[in-house]
GROMACS .gro file of C-alpha atoms in nm:
model
  314
    1MET     CA    1  -2.027  -1.911  -0.784
    2GLU     CA    2  -2.013  -1.531  -0.799
    3ARG     CA    3  -1.816  -1.371  -0.518
    4VAL     CA    4  -1.965  -1.083  -0.321
    5PRO     CA    5  -1.812  -0.835  -0.074
    6HIS     CA    6  -1.700  -1.013   0.243
    7LEU     CA    7  -1.943  -0.938   0.526
    8GLY     CA    8  -1.659  -0.913   0.778
    9CYS     CA    9  -1.483  -0.659   0.556
   10ILE     CA   10  -1.801  -0.448   0.541
   11THR     CA   11  -1.822  -0.453   0.922
   12ILE     CA   12  -1.456  -0.346   0.955
   13ALA     CA   13  -1.498  -0.069   0.698
   14ASP     CA   14  -1.805   0.061   0.886
   15ARG     CA   15  -1.597   0.092   1.203
   16LEU     CA   16  -1.318   0.273   1.019
   17LYS     CA   17  -1.542   0.547   0.878
   18MET     CA   18  -1.637   0.701   1.214
   19PRO     CA   19  -1.320   0.845   1.380
   20MET     CA   20  -1.199   1.205   1.351
   21PHE     CA   21  -0.830   1.268   1.414
   22PRO     CA   22  -0.611   1.584   1.413
   23SER     CA   23  -0.406   1.642   1.097
   24LYS     CA   24  -0.074   1.664   1.282
   25THR     CA   25  -0.108   1.310   1.417
   26VAL     CA   26  -0.253   1.167   1.096
   27ILE     CA   27   0.023   1.296   0.868
   28ALA     CA   28   0.304   1.178   1.099
   29VAL     CA   29   0.158   0.837   1.185
   30ASP     CA   30   0.039   0.751   0.833
   31SER     CA   31   0.389   0.817   0.695
   32ILE     CA   32   0.559   0.605   0.963
   33VAL     CA   33   0.315   0.314   0.941
   34ILE     CA   34   0.308   0.299   0.560
   35CYS     CA   35   0.688   0.304   0.528
   36SER     CA   36   0.720   0.037   0.797
   37LEU     CA   37   0.451  -0.196   0.660
   38TYR     CA   38   0.523  -0.161   0.289
   39GLY     CA   39   0.865   0.006   0.265
   40GLN     CA   40   1.182  -0.157   0.142
   41LEU     CA   41   1.388  -0.347   0.395
   42PRO     CA   42   1.744  -0.425   0.279
   43ARG     CA   43   1.721  -0.781   0.409
   44LYS     CA   44   1.440  -0.859   0.164
   45ARG     CA   45   1.520  -0.924  -0.202
   46ASP     CA   46   1.208  -0.802  -0.373
   47PRO     CA   47   1.221  -0.611  -0.704
   48HIS     CA   48   0.864  -0.492  -0.644
   49GLN     CA   49   0.954  -0.279  -0.344
   50HIS     CA   50   1.026   0.089  -0.376
   51GLU     CA   51   1.065   0.408  -0.179
   52ILE     CA   52   0.721   0.526  -0.073
   53GLN     CA   53   0.592   0.879  -0.114
   54THR     CA   54   0.459   1.008   0.216
   55LEU     CA   55   0.205   1.263   0.333
   56ALA     CA   56   0.469   1.422   0.557
   57THR     CA   57   0.695   1.680   0.392
   58GLU     CA   58   0.983   1.623   0.633
   59PHE     CA   59   1.020   1.263   0.724
   60GLU     CA   60   1.298   1.038   0.849
   61LEU     CA   61   1.264   0.683   0.973
   62ASP     CA   62   1.573   0.495   1.087
   63LEU     CA   63   1.621   0.136   0.976
   64LYS     CA   64   1.606  -0.007   1.330
   65THR     CA   65   1.263   0.144   1.400
   66LYS     CA   66   1.135   0.056   1.055
   67THR     CA   67   1.245  -0.307   1.096
   68SER     CA   68   1.096  -0.333   1.447
   69LEU     CA   69   0.756  -0.200   1.335
   70TYR     CA   70   0.761  -0.427   1.030
   71ASP     CA   71   0.833  -0.731   1.251
   72ILE     CA   72   0.542  -0.641   1.481
   73PHE     CA   73   0.306  -0.628   1.183
   74GLU     CA   74   0.438  -0.948   1.023
   75GLY     CA   75   0.417  -1.132   1.354
   76GLY     CA   76   0.050  -1.054   1.404
   77LYS     CA   77  -0.104  -1.019   1.060
   78LYS     CA   78  -0.218  -1.384   1.049
   79ASN     CA   79  -0.475  -1.287   1.314
   80LEU     CA   80  -0.623  -1.012   1.096
   81ASP     CA   81  -0.915  -1.231   0.992
   82PHE     CA   82  -1.206  -1.091   0.789
   83ASN     CA   83  -1.425  -1.370   0.929
   84ASN     CA   84  -1.394  -1.228   1.280
   85PRO     CA   85  -1.415  -0.845   1.277
   86ASP     CA   86  -1.386  -0.820   1.655
   87LYS     CA   87  -1.064  -1.024   1.655
   88TYR     CA   88  -0.941  -0.825   1.355
   89MET     CA   89  -0.981  -0.493   1.536
   90GLU     CA   90  -0.841  -0.633   1.863
   91THR     CA   91  -0.532  -0.755   1.675
   92ALA     CA   92  -0.487  -0.410   1.518
   93ARG     CA   93  -0.521  -0.256   1.865
   94LYS     CA   94  -0.253  -0.487   2.011
   95MET     CA   95  -0.018  -0.418   1.718
   96ALA     CA   96  -0.074  -0.044   1.763
   97ALA     CA   97   0.012  -0.064   2.133
   98ALA     CA   98   0.331  -0.259   2.057
   99MET     CA   99   0.435  -0.012   1.785
  100PHE     CA  100   0.362   0.283   2.013
  101ARG     CA  101   0.588   0.136   2.283
  102GLU     CA  102   0.862   0.065   2.028
  103SER     CA  103   0.883   0.403   1.852
  104SER     CA  104   0.963   0.740   2.005
  105LEU     CA  105   0.855   0.898   1.673
  106LEU     CA  106   0.505   0.759   1.716
  107LYS     CA  107   0.493   0.876   2.077
  108ARG     CA  108   0.577   1.230   1.965
  109ALA     CA  109   0.308   1.230   1.695
  110GLY     CA  110   0.034   1.338   1.936
  111SER     CA  111  -0.205   1.224   2.207
  112ASP     CA  112  -0.421   1.037   1.952
  113SER     CA  113  -0.121   0.851   1.813
  114ALA     CA  114  -0.216   0.502   1.936
  115SER     CA  115  -0.569   0.534   1.792
  116VAL     CA  116  -0.437   0.653   1.454
  117ILE     CA  117  -0.185   0.366   1.443
  118GLU     CA  118  -0.469   0.121   1.508
  119TRP     CA  119  -0.679   0.280   1.231
  120CYS     CA  120  -0.390   0.267   0.982
  121ILE     CA  121  -0.308  -0.097   1.056
  122ALA     CA  122  -0.672  -0.205   1.029
  123ALA     CA  123  -0.727  -0.009   0.706
  124TYR     CA  124  -0.403  -0.077   0.519
  125ALA     CA  125  -0.401  -0.448   0.610
  126MET     CA  126  -0.732  -0.496   0.425
  127ILE     CA  127  -0.571  -0.453   0.083
  128ILE     CA  128  -0.318  -0.733   0.143
  129ASN     CA  129  -0.573  -0.977   0.285
  130PRO     CA  130  -0.614  -1.286   0.059
  131GLU     CA  131  -0.993  -1.253   0.081
  132SER     CA  132  -0.994  -0.888  -0.024
  133THR     CA  133  -1.179  -0.769  -0.334
  134VAL     CA  134  -0.864  -0.581  -0.438
  135LYS     CA  135  -0.489  -0.608  -0.390
  136LEU     CA  136  -0.193  -0.373  -0.363
  137SER     CA  137   0.042  -0.384  -0.664
  138VAL     CA  138   0.347  -0.200  -0.797
  139ILE     CA  139   0.361  -0.047  -1.147
  140ALA     CA  140   0.549   0.223  -1.339
  141LEU     CA  141   0.411   0.573  -1.288
  142GLY     CA  142   0.460   0.896  -1.483
  143PRO     CA  143   0.730   1.003  -1.727
  144GLU     CA  144   1.018   0.951  -1.482
  145ARG     CA  145   1.003   0.572  -1.494
  146ILE     CA  146   0.952   0.537  -1.120
  147THR     CA  147   0.764   0.256  -0.952
  148GLY     CA  148   0.460   0.331  -0.742
  149PHE     CA  149   0.163   0.165  -0.581
  150ALA     CA  150  -0.157   0.071  -0.763
  151ILE     CA  151  -0.476  -0.114  -0.678
  152HIS     CA  152  -0.590  -0.412  -0.888
  153ALA     CA  153  -0.907  -0.620  -0.872
  154ASN     CA  154  -0.874  -0.967  -0.717
  155ARG     CA  155  -1.203  -1.074  -0.873
  156MET     CA  156  -1.476  -0.947  -1.103
  157ILE     CA  157  -1.632  -0.633  -0.954
  158LYS     CA  158  -1.983  -0.552  -1.074
  159LYS     CA  159  -2.095  -0.207  -1.187
  160GLY     CA  160  -2.220  -0.010  -0.888
  161GLU     CA  161  -2.052  -0.236  -0.631
  162GLN     CA  162  -1.885  -0.060  -0.340
  163ILE     CA  163  -1.524  -0.159  -0.279
  164TYR     CA  164  -1.525  -0.146   0.101
  165GLU     CA  165  -1.151  -0.213   0.143
  166LEU     CA  166  -1.067   0.117  -0.027
  167VAL     CA  167  -1.159   0.336   0.266
  168GLY     CA  168  -1.024   0.688   0.311
  169LEU     CA  169  -1.053   0.939   0.592
  170MET     CA  170  -1.003   1.314   0.628
  171PRO     CA  171  -0.857   1.463   0.947
  172LYS     CA  172  -1.076   1.708   1.139
  173ASP     CA  173  -0.855   2.010   1.058
  174ASN     CA  174  -0.620   2.140   0.793
  175LYS     CA  175  -0.356   2.297   1.018
  176THR     CA  176  -0.058   2.078   0.932
  177LYS     CA  177   0.160   2.117   0.625
  178HIS     CA  178   0.162   1.808   0.403
  179SER     CA  179   0.299   1.692   0.069
  180GLU     CA  180  -0.035   1.736  -0.117
  181LEU     CA  181   0.010   1.380  -0.237
  182SER     CA  182  -0.352   1.302  -0.156
  183CYS     CA  183  -0.615   1.575  -0.108
  184VAL     CA  184  -0.990   1.606  -0.138
  185LYS     CA  185  -1.267   1.855  -0.075
  186PRO     CA  186  -1.542   1.734   0.160
  187ASN     CA  187  -1.880   1.666   0.007
  188PRO     CA  188  -2.171   1.887   0.130
  189SER     CA  189  -2.331   1.573   0.278
  190GLN     CA  190  -2.032   1.515   0.507
  191ASN     CA  191  -1.951   1.656   0.851
  192GLN     CA  192  -1.686   1.908   0.736
  193SER     CA  193  -1.696   2.230   0.535
  194PRO     CA  194  -1.686   2.164   0.157
  195ARG     CA  195  -1.493   2.487   0.105
  196VAL     CA  196  -1.168   2.367   0.266
  197GLU     CA  197  -0.955   2.096   0.110
  198ARG     CA  198  -0.832   1.819   0.339
  199VAL     CA  199  -0.556   1.558   0.321
  200LEU     CA  200  -0.698   1.212   0.246
  201PHE     CA  201  -0.534   0.907   0.402
  202GLY     CA  202  -0.604   0.535   0.397
  203PRO     CA  203  -0.590   0.268   0.120
  204ILE     CA  204  -0.800   0.491  -0.106
  205ARG     CA  205  -0.493   0.707  -0.169
  206PHE     CA  206  -0.319   0.424  -0.360
  207ILE     CA  207  -0.573   0.446  -0.645
  208ASN     CA  208  -0.419   0.601  -0.956
  209HIS     CA  209  -0.566   0.855  -1.197
  210VAL     CA  210  -0.690   0.836  -1.554
  211CYS     CA  211  -0.866   1.109  -1.751
  212GLU     CA  212  -1.218   1.058  -1.886
  213ILE     CA  213  -1.223   0.676  -1.876
  214PRO     CA  214  -1.215   0.579  -1.505
  215ASN     CA  215  -1.368   0.249  -1.398
  216ALA     CA  216  -1.439   0.369  -1.043
  217GLU     CA  217  -1.530   0.682  -0.848
  218TYR     CA  218  -1.498   0.819  -0.496
  219ILE     CA  219  -1.817   0.817  -0.292
  220ALA     CA  220  -1.863   1.035   0.016
  221ILE     CA  221  -2.003   0.866   0.327
  222THR     CA  222  -2.282   1.089   0.460
  223ASP     CA  223  -2.236   1.252   0.803
  224THR     CA  224  -1.875   1.129   0.831
  225SER     CA  225  -1.527   1.235   0.720
  226ALA     CA  226  -1.487   0.913   0.522
  227PHE     CA  227  -1.481   0.818   0.154
  228SER     CA  228  -1.513   0.486  -0.023
  229VAL     CA  229  -1.503   0.373  -0.386
  230ALA     CA  230  -1.765   0.229  -0.622
  231ALA     CA  231  -1.731   0.066  -0.964
  232LEU     CA  232  -1.859   0.272  -1.262
  233ARG     CA  233  -1.867  -0.039  -1.481
  234ASP     CA  234  -1.784  -0.408  -1.454
  235ILE     CA  235  -1.416  -0.443  -1.361
  236ALA     CA  236  -1.239  -0.766  -1.458
  237ALA     CA  237  -1.014  -0.960  -1.223
  238GLY     CA  238  -0.658  -0.828  -1.260
  239GLU     CA  239  -0.769  -0.488  -1.393
  240GLU     CA  240  -0.632  -0.175  -1.227
  241ILE     CA  241  -0.879   0.038  -1.031
  242LEU     CA  242  -0.865   0.395  -1.169
  243VAL     CA  243  -1.046   0.716  -1.082
  244ASP     CA  244  -1.046   1.063  -1.240
  245TYR     CA  245  -0.881   1.308  -0.998
  246GLY     CA  246  -1.033   1.604  -1.187
  247LYS     CA  247  -0.915   1.833  -1.466
  248ASP     CA  248  -0.714   2.062  -1.237
  249TRP     CA  249  -0.509   1.797  -1.058
  250PHE     CA  250  -0.212   1.812  -1.298
  251SER     CA  251  -0.252   2.179  -1.398
  252ASP     CA  252   0.080   2.269  -1.231
  253GLU     CA  253   0.274   1.995  -1.410
  254VAL     CA  254   0.498   2.116  -1.696
  255ASP     CA  255   0.431   1.804  -1.904
  256GLY     CA  256   0.063   1.791  -1.817
  257CYS     CA  257  -0.123   1.478  -1.713
  258PRO     CA  258   0.090   1.160  -1.736
  259CYS     CA  259  -0.199   0.911  -1.739
  260MET     CA  260  -0.247   0.636  -1.997
  261ARG     CA  261  -0.534   0.829  -2.160
  262CYS     CA  262  -0.323   1.143  -2.221
  263LYS     CA  263   0.011   0.972  -2.293
  264PRO     CA  264  -0.073   0.612  -2.394
  265GLU     CA  265   0.259   0.532  -2.565
  266GLU     CA  266   0.469   0.678  -2.284
  267SER     CA  267   0.268   0.506  -2.011
  268SER     CA  268   0.279   0.164  -2.174
  269GLY     CA  269   0.650   0.208  -2.251
  270LYS     CA  270   0.735   0.293  -1.892
  271ARG     CA  271   0.533   0.001  -1.756
  272LYS     CA  272   0.702  -0.236  -2.000
  273ALA     CA  273   1.046  -0.103  -1.903
  274VAL     CA  274   0.978  -0.164  -1.534
  275GLU     CA  275   0.849  -0.513  -1.607
  276GLU     CA  276   1.170  -0.582  -1.804
  277ASP     CA  277   1.384  -0.444  -1.520
  278GLU     CA  278   1.205  -0.664  -1.270
  279ALA     CA  279   1.248  -0.968  -1.496
  280MET     CA  280   1.620  -0.894  -1.528
  281LYS     CA  281   1.657  -0.862  -1.150
  282ALA     CA  282   1.474  -1.190  -1.099
  283ALA     CA  283   1.691  -1.356  -1.365
  284GLY     CA  284   2.002  -1.215  -1.196
  285ILE     CA  285   1.898  -1.367  -0.864
  286LYS     CA  286   1.836  -1.704  -1.033
  287GLU     CA  287   2.171  -1.689  -1.212
  288SER     CA  288   2.350  -1.606  -0.888
  289ARG     CA  289   2.189  -1.906  -0.720
  290ARG     CA  290   2.286  -2.129  -1.016
  291LEU     CA  291   2.648  -2.018  -0.996
  292ARG     CA  292   2.658  -2.084  -0.621
  293ARG     CA  293   2.520  -2.435  -0.674
  294GLN     CA  294   2.772  -2.492  -0.953
  295ALA     CA  295   3.062  -2.379  -0.733
  296LYS     CA  296   2.942  -2.602  -0.449
  297THR     CA  297   2.919  -2.903  -0.681
  298GLN     CA  298   3.267  -2.833  -0.820
  299LYS     CA  299   3.406  -2.812  -0.465
  300LYS     CA  300   3.262  -3.154  -0.386
  301LYS     CA  301   3.418  -3.300  -0.702
  302ILE     CA  302   3.759  -3.165  -0.602
  303LYS     CA  303   3.721  -3.292  -0.245
  304ARG     CA  304   3.630  -3.650  -0.340
  305PRO     CA  305   3.951  -3.733  -0.538
  306ALA     CA  306   4.155  -3.580  -0.258
  307GLU     CA  307   3.981  -3.805  -0.004
  308LYS     CA  308   4.043  -4.111  -0.225
  309ALA     CA  309   4.410  -4.021  -0.260
  310ALA     CA  310   4.444  -3.987   0.118
  311SER     CA  311   4.279  -4.329   0.166
  312HIS     CA  312   4.513  -4.492  -0.092
  313ASP     CA  313   4.824  -4.348   0.083
  314GLU     CA  314   4.714  -4.504   0.411
   0.00000   0.00000   0.00000
């Protein structure tokens, strides 16, 4: 049976397209929430984790706060149920309140901080939901052999289908300095001036670029500050979702555009190298476990003759 967009997901996405937040709060909160939800925690052995690029240009998050916010999210995410949009949003609201109480950084982010935290939790949690159309992945990006986020299809996505989980939102102003990691110009049909570029936050910013052969495109939501994504062709399960950022996006880069279309050999080589690195790390963990088991077994073998000798002496 052919799968279709989850009705609960559509309802959640509709609620997420309406708010308008100040850029100062958005840039601070998005950076804190993303690093806490998806950032690397030393206690977790996961070769897929990496240091996340943030919208904030100056950003520091101590390990204690990061761990506390992560634990709040992990403790409640089972209640983020697509089948019950009201419960989903209420859970995000409760998580946001708990995170706000826990972090002085979030409290200093602005008067709208709690609402932006709630929006970020509700939006970013959609792309790790088992029932989502897409999923968050990690791949090699660019010529520097660094790992970065990507979005892959969880199922076949038909041409023209809207991918509701990949929501993005612009703040209502452009007053705050940001990293220019994710920017967009409003569409004339939206509620902001198309002449002024805005930062774009939300799961949509994890979509990577490819020149000329994208399988998806941004779509502006009329009379809002929101964007979504639609498939330009059929997208197979497991295929990466890619959009074309535009011909000027990499104009300031010395080596030009690093995408698979412009540098196919380099891109595939980097991805293969990261896959090999991850395999080696996984093998190293397995070998370490094997050696520990071997040492434990050897210890038991040594102990048993000693116990027999002690029994014989008695």
